[in-house]
Amino acid sequence: MSTPALDGTAGDPGRTVRVVIVDDHAIFRSGLKADLDPRIEVVGEAGTVEQAIEVIGRTRPEVVLLDVHLPGGLGGGGREVIAGSAALRGTTKFLALSVSDAAEDVVAVIRAGARGYVTKTISGAEITDAVYRVAGGDAVFSPRLAGFVLDAFGTAPADIADDELDKLSARELEVMRLIARGYSYKEVAKELFISIKTVETHVSAVLRKLQLSSRHELTKWAAERRLL
Amino acid sequence: MTTVPVRPPLVRSSDRIIAGVCAGLAEHLGWPVRMVRIGMAVAALAGGAGLVFYGWLWIMVPTADESAKRNARRPASPIAPAVSIAPAVSMPPNQSAAVGPSLWSDAYSPGYPSGPVAPPLGGPAAAGPVGYSSAANPAPSGPYVAGAPSQAEGTAAVPGTGAWFRVRNMRYGKEILLGAGLLLVAAILIARLLGVEVPLGTLIPAAAILGGAAIAWMQLDETRRAGLVDKTKADQAGGWARLAAGLALVVAGVLVMVSGSGSWEQTWLALLASVAVLGGVALVLLPWGLKFWRDLETERAGRVRETERAEIAAHLHDSVLQTLALIQRRAANEHDVVRLARAQERELRGWLFRDPARDAGQLSDRIKAAAAEVEDGLGNAVDVVSVGDTAMTDRHEALVQASREAMLNASRHGGGPVSVYLEVSDGGAEVFVKDRGSGFELHTVPADRLGVRESIIGRMKRHGGSAEINSSPDGTEVRLKLPAAAEDNGEGKS
């Protein structure tokens, strides 16, 4: 799946970013390493939950490219790695990577604390861009993730009376819709006559809501949908 | 055969005065309810026969709900034959000849377990590779797809029907047995009335033994029948009760028969002795029994797992391995490889994440199908994101057609992946088709090119919707909007 939302300005493209790749398929790890931009330094690799927690704790990378489905641990996969690396929260950021686009996988790993979600068929340039974006503290939303968010929160904007975590504001809805339609952050900014920074702020706010909302519909929704 | 009118099953109706017996009976016999009720009341006056009959029906005839529940469980049982006949349906090796030796044998060995494989009742095999058959080189898939499912069904069908006959014959076994028993009692009573000496002392214990044995054996047959399929707690509890009742009847019958006289003291002693012996035997045999039971359970679980594995293996073989073989042959053609990989990915995703509870034919399914078709045809990735869904109507059909046309255009002229977004809300359905091509101006499109003007804009307008085309050097986006009609406002939305 392509993720055209990821082009344009991202973080600070000049500097080197230290990443750890966590995936149980060695072939995929080496392929991803070859695909990544040379400015991205792969400081460690891991294939299981235990290895991942150990490697992340030792190397303290800026970004972890994290497969959602991992062997080992208690069977929690990527979620468990994020939970096991809680001590590094704030310095290390997680970008979830998966072949699955089942809703419950996506939403579970985002709610565990990942800053974004991309599918494995994404190109090397796109994933480089996503790494920079996550390293810079922004969220990475693929069109499909935006679709999940719209489906989960509903497409009606929040009233003042609503709990702000349970609904998206009208502006956030607009941004999510455009991302779901395949717009890049830059194109969203152009379409809505706002700056890219503002788009990033909206996206981060949506991510926060997705992570923090206790809206029971959200979990129920995620459990009900096996596929979208 | 066909001249016999098909009667509705005898169940207790919900249209009831006491227990719905009369209404149910009337429905079953095709008589007016009032007549049946009056008849029943009159019969009740005749020595209480009506009351007895009513009570009997009350006990024996299930309510409509119970009956439906019982019938709903039945179709599950044909799975059991599929499990037990597994060894019979191993793939005949000569099939490889029909398919093309290299393709089949290469793909065959890694995917299949070495043991016998039963495609369970043609399910996954018949489902077949959806994307595959429409892909570039369908030639090798032809014979296999056509041949294998029919083979599997052909073999599986025979034991399946056999099991059904047995189930059908057993259905009224209980009632027939009970009737026979009652007839026997009536015969004895009449015989005694006529003055014939009936050796009751021997007959009653014998009847008890027979009855107990019948109850216990019926139980055994039923467990075997339901077998691997469903073992709910309630069933088991009922089974145990039945087994205990049967055992008690047989033991009592044997005791009375052996002790002969039927004096309480003797019977009591004999009972104690027999229970003690039984207990001793049970104590000795218990470990073996438990071990045997556990082995049986393990084997059962293993067989269920094996069937699941066989289903997965069969599916992977039909789809993924075939596609991989094709990809190897066409490795030189990057376009074909990507197209095959995409089609296979889509098919596998559909299989892995399919939700059998969801009914097909929703708008999002149709849009996704259209995207898949365009993707297969032009080899350009078309990604669909959908929010909300609705049941299809004629107007939605127009929306799907217009979307398809837009996807075709985007894929043909845009280059690069196409993004499709479908949103269904109370206000209506919207579809956005976006590409990243160099864009075009609508007025520069020749008037005789009907694609955009007719198939997209015109079609949407005719069905009360609208279409808007936004083109820039960065790409083109087609926006289709179909407001909800007044009558189906919000209906069917999930």
XYZ file of C-alpha atoms in Angstrom:
722
model
C 0.000 0.000 0.000
C 1.388 3.377 -0.852
C 1.393 6.125 1.665
C 1.438 9.361 -0.243
C 0.680 11.288 2.942
C 4.293 11.063 3.902
C 6.116 13.276 1.466
C 7.012 16.881 1.956
C 8.854 18.354 4.894
C 9.564 16.001 7.710
C 11.490 16.629 10.881
C 15.029 17.753 10.183
C 16.222 15.842 7.128
C 19.856 16.823 7.532
C 20.743 14.847 10.595
C 21.325 11.160 11.217
C 18.596 9.213 12.950
C 19.427 6.107 14.962
C 16.884 3.348 14.540
C 16.326 -0.216 15.661
C 14.457 -2.619 13.387
C 12.275 -5.179 15.118
C 10.858 -7.868 12.863
C 10.939 -11.626 13.087
C 11.761 -12.046 9.386
C 15.480 -11.636 8.791
C 14.887 -11.211 5.075
C 12.540 -8.342 5.662
C 14.974 -6.712 8.099
C 17.845 -6.814 5.643
C 15.620 -5.644 2.806
C 14.361 -2.733 4.865
C 17.913 -1.830 5.893
C 18.983 -1.713 2.270
C 15.973 0.399 1.373
C 16.448 3.022 4.064
C 18.213 6.267 3.349
C 21.947 6.233 4.250
C 21.312 9.040 6.758
C 19.368 6.568 8.826
C 21.686 4.520 10.981
C 20.450 1.091 11.972
C 21.989 0.506 15.402
C 20.292 -2.743 16.233
C 17.966 -5.494 15.108
C 15.736 -7.889 16.973
C 13.461 -10.782 16.088
C 11.527 -11.479 19.273
C 9.859 -9.526 22.037
C 12.626 -10.257 24.576
C 15.416 -9.443 22.149
C 13.681 -6.235 21.156
C 13.299 -4.992 24.726
C 16.928 -5.835 25.422
C 18.289 -4.210 22.230
C 16.156 -1.097 22.626
C 17.208 -0.705 26.252
C 20.864 -1.071 25.331
C 21.062 1.074 22.199
C 18.482 3.718 23.119
C 17.516 4.550 19.529
C 15.438 7.528 18.506
C 13.020 5.479 16.467
C 12.028 1.824 16.601
C 10.538 0.300 13.452
C 8.304 -2.228 15.107
C 6.502 -5.185 13.568
C 3.059 -5.647 15.071
C 3.234 -9.433 15.109
C 6.238 -10.803 16.948
C 7.003 -14.138 18.528
C 8.086 -14.469 22.142
C 7.031 -12.711 25.316
C 3.475 -13.273 26.401
C 2.179 -13.221 22.845
C 1.449 -9.500 22.831
C 3.821 -8.781 19.930
C 4.633 -5.143 19.244
C 2.379 -3.910 22.019
C 4.422 -5.822 24.550
C 7.670 -4.325 23.250
C 6.290 -0.814 23.704
C 5.066 -1.653 27.180
C 8.412 -3.271 28.046
C 10.293 -0.169 26.946
C 8.196 2.189 29.029
C 11.318 3.528 30.751
C 12.412 5.101 27.461
C 9.117 6.793 26.731
C 9.753 10.308 25.570
C 13.169 9.626 24.066
C 12.419 6.566 21.931
C 9.535 6.656 19.505
C 7.814 3.731 17.895
C 6.631 3.438 14.305
C 4.470 0.371 13.785
C 5.029 -1.670 10.661
C 2.863 -4.518 9.548
C 1.573 -6.585 6.668
C -1.767 -6.687 8.408
C -4.288 -3.935 8.078
C -6.773 -5.529 10.408
C -8.290 -2.769 12.484
C -7.659 -4.317 15.862
C -3.941 -4.692 15.159
C -3.593 -1.102 14.071
C -5.616 0.406 16.873
C -4.052 -1.822 19.555
C -0.507 -0.834 18.690
C -1.377 2.855 18.398
C -3.087 2.774 21.752
C -0.020 1.088 23.214
C 1.948 4.190 22.277
C 3.169 3.925 18.684
C 3.434 7.277 16.891
C 2.280 5.949 13.563
C 1.414 2.985 11.453
C 2.581 2.059 7.981
C 2.231 -1.114 5.957
C 5.250 -3.117 4.862
C 4.718 -2.550 1.151
C 5.650 1.108 1.570
C 8.686 2.286 -0.457
C 12.096 3.038 1.019
C 11.744 6.777 0.448
C 8.373 6.838 2.141
C 9.562 4.933 5.155
C 12.610 7.192 5.466
C 10.277 10.134 5.462
C 8.068 8.492 8.074
C 11.103 7.822 10.294
C 12.086 11.485 10.182
C 8.577 12.577 10.884
C 8.276 10.306 13.918
C 11.741 11.310 15.141
C 10.617 14.915 14.960
C 7.728 14.136 17.288
C 4.964 14.038 14.692
C 2.459 11.345 13.979
C 2.411 9.311 10.795
C -1.023 8.557 9.449
C -1.553 6.393 6.419
C -4.849 6.785 4.541
C -6.033 3.529 6.022
C -5.287 4.572 9.587
C -7.164 7.815 8.924
C -10.062 5.688 7.678
C -10.041 3.659 10.893
C -10.030 6.834 12.956
C -13.006 8.241 11.046
C -14.844 4.963 11.387
C -14.109 4.688 15.087
C -14.871 8.258 16.105
C -17.687 8.800 13.653
C -17.847 11.420 10.970
C -19.929 13.920 12.923
C -17.935 16.767 14.516
C -17.826 17.238 18.283
C -20.293 19.437 20.099
C -19.046 21.675 22.847
C -20.833 19.470 25.360
C -19.037 16.315 24.330
C -16.051 15.000 26.149
C -13.287 16.312 23.950
C -11.464 12.980 23.891
C -14.405 11.134 22.462
C -14.902 13.126 19.304
C -12.845 14.847 16.691
C -13.177 18.565 16.121
C -14.474 19.754 12.773
C -10.958 20.718 11.681
C -9.475 17.397 12.752
C -12.203 15.626 10.822
C -11.348 17.614 7.712
C -7.678 16.736 8.046
C -8.435 13.052 8.612
C -10.767 12.973 5.606
C -8.157 14.467 3.330
C -5.514 12.032 4.558
C -7.914 9.158 3.990
C -8.427 10.491 0.450
C -4.703 10.112 -0.167
C -3.538 13.701 0.407
C -0.038 14.294 1.711
C 0.419 16.660 4.673
C 1.573 19.304 2.215
C -1.515 18.865 0.066
C -3.739 18.942 3.131
C -2.145 22.209 4.182
C -2.672 23.675 0.701
C -6.266 22.486 0.500
C -7.247 23.903 3.909
C -5.117 27.061 3.620
C -3.165 26.248 6.761
C 0.521 25.604 7.415
C 2.055 22.139 7.425
C 2.903 22.675 11.079
C -0.802 23.139 11.819
C -1.630 19.945 9.940
C 0.937 18.122 12.052
C -0.565 19.578 15.208
C -4.029 18.343 14.214
C -2.718 14.894 13.375
C -0.875 14.665 16.696
C -4.049 15.722 18.502
C -5.985 12.964 16.735
C -3.299 10.459 17.684
C -3.556 11.582 21.295
C -7.308 11.112 21.246
C -6.931 7.706 19.695
C -4.498 6.732 22.442
C -6.284 8.248 25.396
C -9.959 8.061 24.620
C -11.695 5.658 26.939
C -14.680 5.697 24.674
C -15.972 2.195 24.961
C -17.204 2.298 21.406
C -13.619 2.553 20.278
C -12.521 -0.737 21.771
C -15.792 -2.360 20.890
C -15.457 -1.107 17.381
C -11.932 -2.429 17.091
C -12.952 -5.818 18.370
C -15.935 -6.105 16.066
C -14.139 -5.276 12.855
C -11.977 -8.070 11.753
C -11.292 -6.359 8.482
C -11.708 -3.065 6.773
C -44.592 -39.622 -3.440
C -45.379 -36.075 -4.330
C -49.112 -36.578 -3.941
C -48.722 -36.859 -0.181
C -49.256 -33.335 1.162
C -46.257 -32.008 3.015
C -47.406 -31.357 6.553
C -45.857 -28.670 8.672
C -43.945 -30.229 11.575
C -45.899 -30.896 14.739
C -44.842 -28.207 17.169
C -46.640 -26.376 19.944
C -47.917 -23.096 18.598
C -47.343 -19.742 20.230
C -51.051 -19.039 19.672
C -52.060 -20.707 22.894
C -54.820 -21.018 25.442
C -53.045 -23.501 27.711
C -49.927 -24.835 26.050
C -50.494 -24.313 22.342
C -51.149 -28.019 21.762
C -54.469 -27.635 19.932
C -53.279 -24.851 17.658
C -50.153 -26.810 16.834
C -52.126 -29.949 16.144
C -54.565 -28.048 13.953
C -51.735 -26.566 11.951
C -50.119 -29.939 11.546
C -53.297 -31.665 10.425
C -54.631 -28.758 8.415
C -57.870 -28.604 10.403
C -59.489 -25.499 11.835
C -58.220 -24.697 15.337
C -61.702 -24.277 16.771
C -62.683 -27.796 15.707
C -59.603 -29.319 17.284
C -60.220 -27.455 20.529
C -63.840 -28.519 20.714
C -62.850 -32.080 19.866
C -60.292 -32.062 22.635
C -62.816 -30.727 25.156
C -65.356 -33.370 24.175
C -62.706 -36.082 24.443
C -61.804 -34.767 27.896
C -65.394 -35.445 28.987
C -65.111 -39.028 27.720
C -63.395 -40.491 30.746
C -60.570 -37.940 30.657
C -59.059 -39.360 27.485
C -58.713 -35.889 26.032
C -56.912 -34.690 29.130
C -54.468 -37.561 28.977
C -53.885 -37.013 25.258
C -53.398 -33.291 25.797
C -50.955 -33.883 28.617
C -49.039 -36.390 26.579
C -48.720 -34.007 23.644
C -47.746 -31.239 26.023
C -44.847 -33.302 27.286
C -43.767 -34.880 24.032
C -44.172 -32.087 21.476
C -41.583 -29.316 21.519
C -42.500 -25.663 21.117
C -41.689 -24.004 17.823
C -38.630 -22.351 19.365
C -37.237 -25.549 20.785
C -37.804 -27.318 17.531
C -36.018 -24.618 15.588
C -33.108 -24.799 17.993
C -32.901 -28.526 17.664
C -32.985 -28.396 13.895
C -30.439 -25.632 13.787
C -27.961 -27.911 15.482
C -28.381 -30.716 13.014
C -26.603 -29.293 9.986
C -23.443 -29.198 12.056
C -23.225 -32.962 12.100
C -22.192 -33.540 8.472
C -18.817 -32.198 9.524
C -18.268 -35.311 11.546
C -18.344 -37.616 8.510
C -15.896 -35.288 6.827
C -13.503 -35.859 9.678
C -13.959 -39.581 9.827
C -13.600 -40.140 6.105
C -10.414 -38.154 5.860
C -8.281 -41.132 4.861
C -10.532 -41.825 1.895
C -10.010 -38.504 0.170
C -6.284 -38.286 -0.215
C -5.299 -36.612 -3.438
C -4.816 -39.161 -6.154
C -1.319 -38.786 -7.544
C -2.472 -39.109 -11.130
C -4.018 -35.672 -10.891
C -0.603 -34.141 -11.334
C -0.659 -35.337 -14.907
C -3.736 -33.299 -15.624
C -2.232 -30.128 -14.297
C 1.178 -30.026 -15.802
C 3.932 -31.980 -14.115
C 6.452 -29.356 -13.100
C 3.973 -26.885 -11.713
C 2.004 -29.333 -9.707
C 4.733 -31.505 -8.235
C 6.874 -28.536 -7.282
C 4.018 -26.895 -5.544
C 2.630 -30.083 -4.120
C 5.427 -31.282 -1.904
C 6.071 -28.326 0.413
C 2.504 -27.307 1.011
C 0.808 -30.574 1.812
C 1.194 -32.564 4.963
C 2.485 -36.023 4.198
C -0.695 -37.593 5.487
C -4.045 -37.727 3.755
C -5.766 -34.472 3.075
C -9.460 -33.896 2.861
C -10.618 -30.598 1.463
C -13.577 -30.380 3.847
C -16.625 -30.709 1.670
C -15.194 -28.679 -1.154
C -15.166 -25.490 0.878
C -11.846 -23.812 0.312
C -11.063 -25.740 -2.817
C -14.247 -24.579 -4.459
C -13.689 -21.042 -3.276
C -10.607 -21.139 -5.428
C -8.190 -18.405 -6.249
C -10.330 -15.424 -7.083
C -7.670 -13.052 -8.281
C -5.721 -15.812 -9.833
C -8.128 -16.999 -12.438
C -8.407 -13.558 -13.936
C -4.659 -13.088 -13.919
C -2.406 -13.117 -16.920
C -1.894 -16.821 -17.480
C -4.923 -18.817 -16.480
C -3.966 -21.921 -18.439
C -2.492 -24.050 -15.637
C -5.213 -23.137 -13.217
C -8.001 -24.394 -15.422
C -7.840 -28.150 -15.004
C -7.023 -28.015 -11.338
C -9.730 -25.622 -10.301
C -12.264 -27.468 -12.334
C -11.116 -30.927 -11.349
C -10.262 -30.923 -7.710
C -13.410 -29.600 -6.067
C -15.647 -31.941 -7.979
C -13.437 -34.802 -6.980
C -13.575 -33.805 -3.364
C -17.297 -33.327 -3.430
C -17.870 -36.551 -5.255
C -16.105 -38.575 -2.610
C -17.397 -36.646 0.321
C -20.997 -36.688 -0.763
C -21.496 -40.421 -0.385
C -20.739 -40.859 3.310
C -22.463 -37.573 3.938
C -25.795 -38.768 2.619
C -25.376 -42.046 4.469
C -25.130 -40.211 7.738
C -28.202 -38.192 6.910
C -30.312 -41.274 6.366
C -29.290 -42.601 9.702
C -30.162 -39.353 11.401
C -33.499 -39.280 9.671
C -34.363 -42.833 10.685
C -33.395 -42.159 14.261
C -35.483 -39.039 14.573
C -38.677 -40.745 15.749
C -36.938 -43.653 17.475
C -37.876 -42.417 20.908
C -41.538 -41.999 20.045
C -41.734 -45.402 18.380
C -40.102 -47.070 21.354
C -42.467 -45.377 23.761
C -45.463 -46.342 21.634
C -44.315 -49.941 21.490
C -43.951 -49.976 25.258
C -47.420 -48.554 25.771
C -48.899 -51.078 23.326
C -47.213 -53.873 25.222
C -48.630 -52.674 28.536
C -52.067 -52.375 26.945
C -51.760 -55.898 25.554
C -50.858 -57.259 28.982
C -53.736 -55.441 30.629
C -56.186 -56.743 28.064
C -54.787 -60.241 28.416
C -55.294 -60.077 32.175
C -58.790 -58.782 31.727
C -59.521 -61.744 29.467
C -58.256 -64.047 32.174
C -54.980 -65.114 30.599
C -52.269 -65.744 33.163
C -49.378 -63.369 32.527
C -46.103 -64.061 34.358
C -45.745 -60.474 35.573
C -42.919 -61.400 37.941
C -40.677 -62.198 34.989
C -42.056 -59.714 32.496
C -41.626 -56.533 34.521
C -37.930 -57.022 35.358
C -37.243 -58.081 31.774
C -38.991 -54.984 30.474
C -37.016 -52.871 32.936
C -33.723 -54.332 31.722
C -34.658 -53.844 28.086
C -35.839 -50.315 28.685
C -32.745 -49.383 30.652
C -30.462 -50.835 28.028
C -32.340 -49.016 25.281
C -32.037 -45.711 27.076
C -28.326 -46.176 27.659
C -27.658 -47.318 24.101
C -29.631 -44.494 22.595
C -27.432 -42.174 24.582
C -24.305 -43.814 23.241
C -25.494 -43.514 19.677
C -26.324 -39.873 20.116
C -22.937 -38.999 21.572
C -21.305 -40.747 18.695
C -23.472 -38.895 16.257
C -22.924 -35.447 17.694
C -19.411 -36.694 18.260
C -16.702 -34.230 17.566
C -19.013 -31.484 16.565
C -20.713 -30.046 19.569
C -20.485 -31.093 23.126
C -22.322 -28.472 25.055
C -22.566 -28.748 28.800
C -26.331 -29.077 28.772
C -26.170 -32.053 26.436
C -23.656 -33.763 28.615
C -25.684 -33.249 31.771
C -28.730 -34.688 30.040
C -26.635 -37.573 28.782
C -25.390 -38.403 32.242
C -28.904 -38.299 33.653
C -30.077 -40.617 30.921
C -27.182 -42.973 31.470
C -27.883 -43.050 35.208
C -31.576 -43.709 34.635
C -30.788 -46.526 32.228
C -28.284 -48.016 34.648
C -30.722 -47.832 37.561
C -33.437 -49.529 35.513
C -31.155 -52.334 34.374
C -29.705 -52.921 37.826
C -33.142 -52.968 39.442
C -34.442 -55.307 36.748
C -31.510 -57.698 37.107
C -31.827 -57.691 40.878
C -35.515 -58.442 40.881
C -35.043 -61.132 38.299
C -32.143 -62.829 40.081
C -33.496 -62.576 43.604
C -36.716 -63.963 42.157
C -39.004 -63.455 45.123
C -38.757 -59.712 45.284
C -38.683 -59.645 49.074
C -37.098 -56.395 50.215
C -34.546 -57.900 52.524
C -33.027 -60.141 49.900
C -33.072 -57.468 47.270
C -31.351 -55.073 49.593
C -28.573 -57.498 50.374
C -28.090 -58.338 46.730
C -27.983 -54.668 45.854
C -25.312 -54.022 48.459
C -23.237 -56.924 47.268
C -23.484 -55.945 43.631
C -22.630 -52.318 44.356
C -19.604 -53.463 46.332
C -18.448 -55.657 43.458
C -19.048 -52.919 40.934
C -17.131 -50.482 43.110
C -14.203 -52.834 43.364
C -14.102 -53.385 39.621
C -14.367 -49.665 39.004
C -11.495 -48.991 41.390
C -9.273 -51.415 39.535
C -10.264 -50.283 36.053
C -10.441 -46.552 36.725
C -6.807 -45.705 35.864
C -7.075 -47.532 32.569
C -10.385 -45.961 31.861
C -9.080 -42.480 32.528
C -6.008 -43.034 30.427
C -8.096 -44.369 27.600
C -10.418 -41.399 27.846
C -7.567 -38.942 27.826
C -5.980 -40.597 24.820
C -9.287 -40.410 23.049
C -9.622 -36.719 23.818
C -6.106 -36.003 22.579
C -6.730 -37.918 19.421
C -9.956 -36.076 18.880
C -8.322 -32.682 19.330
C -5.535 -33.781 17.044
C -7.963 -34.767 14.362
C -9.751 -31.436 14.547
C -6.412 -29.654 14.271
C -5.467 -31.846 11.354
C -8.643 -30.898 9.524
C -7.961 -27.220 10.093
C -4.417 -27.659 8.902
C -5.646 -29.508 5.855
C -8.029 -26.682 5.052
C -5.272 -24.110 5.322
C -2.878 -26.271 3.332
C -5.469 -26.779 0.636
C -6.132 -23.077 0.409
C -2.476 -22.125 0.341
C -1.887 -24.723 -2.291
C -4.720 -23.494 -4.460
C -3.764 -19.888 -4.244
C -0.381 -18.887 -2.927
C 1.758 -21.712 -4.228
C 0.203 -21.512 -7.660
C 0.829 -17.790 -7.796
C 4.398 -18.213 -6.600
C 4.969 -20.766 -9.334
C 3.545 -18.341 -11.866
C 5.685 -15.517 -10.539
C 8.808 -17.629 -10.936
C 7.973 -18.293 -14.545
C 7.289 -14.660 -15.297
C 10.086 -13.226 -13.178
C 11.402 -11.283 -16.168
C 8.226 -9.250 -16.490
C 8.112 -6.887 -13.553
C 4.665 -5.615 -14.426
C 3.160 -9.093 -14.357
C 4.954 -10.003 -11.141
C 3.604 -6.970 -9.334
C 0.137 -7.597 -10.665
C 0.162 -11.241 -9.613
C 1.526 -10.382 -6.200
C -1.152 -7.729 -5.658
C -3.954 -10.016 -6.780
C -2.707 -12.805 -4.559
C -2.286 -10.493 -1.601
C -5.835 -9.284 -1.997
C -7.183 -12.801 -2.246
C -5.227 -14.010 0.783
C -6.298 -11.030 2.857
C -9.879 -11.679 1.920
C -9.520 -15.262 3.059
C -7.641 -14.535 6.285
C -9.778 -11.682 7.486
C -13.118 -12.586 5.985
C -15.998 -12.154 8.340
C -18.631 -14.774 7.642
C -21.175 -12.804 9.677
C -21.062 -9.881 7.287
C -23.414 -10.128 4.354
C -21.898 -9.515 0.980
C -23.237 -6.999 -1.473
C -22.627 -3.910 0.637
C -21.516 -0.748 -1.121
C -17.959 -0.948 0.208
C -17.603 -4.504 -1.071
C -18.699 -3.413 -4.510
C -16.298 -0.490 -4.567
C -13.475 -2.768 -3.450
C -14.399 -5.283 -6.125
C -14.357 -2.552 -8.758
C -10.946 -1.406 -7.524
C -9.650 -4.975 -7.680
C -10.928 -5.305 -11.216
C -9.237 -2.106 -12.326
C -6.053 -3.148 -10.570
C -6.050 -6.510 -12.299
C -6.795 -4.970 -15.652
C -4.218 -2.195 -15.645
C -1.682 -3.415 -13.096
C -1.724 -0.161 -11.174
C -2.287 -0.301 -7.401
C -5.713 0.966 -6.336
C -6.049 1.385 -2.573
C -9.504 1.639 -1.087
C -10.264 3.155 2.307
C -13.875 3.003 3.386
C -15.754 4.549 6.270
C -19.297 3.437 6.977
C -21.300 1.217 4.695
C -24.746 0.739 3.280
C -26.779 -1.827 1.431
C -26.754 -1.572 -2.343
C -29.575 0.073 -4.271
C -29.928 0.933 -7.959
C -28.638 4.414 -7.280
C -25.611 2.999 -5.494
C -25.035 0.811 -8.531
C -24.664 3.990 -10.576
C -22.211 5.318 -8.002
C -20.163 2.123 -8.251
C -20.122 2.329 -12.067
C -19.060 5.968 -12.018
C -16.367 5.197 -9.439
C -15.122 2.368 -11.576
C -14.854 4.649 -14.565
C -12.991 7.219 -12.478
C -10.592 4.545 -11.217
C -9.990 3.369 -14.777
C -9.165 6.893 -15.894
C -6.945 7.537 -12.889
C -5.125 4.267 -13.381
C -4.725 4.746 -17.130
C -3.672 8.375 -17.234
C -2.493 9.109 -13.730
C 0.313 6.638 -13.315
C 1.327 5.581 -9.845
C -1.012 4.341 -7.166
C -4.637 5.460 -7.044
C -6.318 6.324 -3.747
C -10.036 5.675 -3.358
C -11.962 6.860 -0.343
C -15.575 5.938 0.320
C -17.544 7.599 3.068
C -21.122 6.685 3.861
C -23.012 8.786 6.372
C -26.640 9.681 7.024
C -26.320 12.409 4.418
C -25.375 10.029 1.615
C -22.399 8.356 0.044
C -19.270 10.030 -1.241
C -16.441 8.565 -3.281
C -13.113 10.255 -3.918
C -10.722 8.912 -6.530
C -7.300 10.511 -6.504
C -4.263 9.950 -8.688
C -0.863 11.629 -8.881
C -0.627 12.082 -12.625
C 0.048 15.304 -14.457
C -3.612 16.277 -14.543
C -5.813 17.437 -17.399
C -8.277 20.150 -18.249
C -11.818 18.988 -18.719
C -12.442 21.339 -21.641
C -9.432 19.978 -23.515
C -10.940 16.499 -23.551
C -12.385 15.885 -27.032
C -16.175 15.998 -27.128
C -16.380 12.471 -28.500
C -14.615 10.992 -25.512
C -17.464 9.810 -23.409
C -15.478 8.501 -20.427
C -15.546 11.493 -18.164
C -18.567 13.406 -19.433
C -21.030 10.582 -19.850
C -19.880 7.751 -17.625
C -19.010 9.873 -14.657
C -20.685 13.284 -14.652
C -23.787 12.378 -16.648
C -24.396 9.153 -14.797
C -24.164 10.799 -11.387
C -26.508 13.601 -12.423
C -29.100 11.176 -13.759
C -29.247 9.509 -10.375
C -29.556 12.681 -8.390
C -25.909 12.937 -7.477
C -23.065 15.131 -8.512
C -19.538 14.734 -9.805
C -16.705 17.188 -9.570
C -13.304 16.881 -11.147
C -10.378 18.702 -9.678
C -7.229 18.559 -11.693
C -3.875 20.145 -11.038
C -0.331 19.338 -12.136
C 0.027 17.386 -8.888
C -2.771 15.016 -9.735
C -6.462 14.680 -10.338
C -9.253 14.005 -7.909
C -12.744 12.948 -8.896
C -15.382 13.565 -6.217
C -18.660 11.732 -6.543
C -21.517 12.514 -4.231
C -24.804 10.679 -3.929
C -27.195 12.214 -1.389
C -29.291 9.749 0.565
C -32.753 9.364 -0.916
C -35.597 10.435 1.344
C -36.906 6.924 1.835
C -33.652 5.147 2.570
C -32.236 7.858 4.759
C -29.757 6.235 7.089
C -31.261 2.844 6.562
C -28.853 -0.046 6.413
C -26.013 2.075 7.588
C -23.635 0.267 9.807
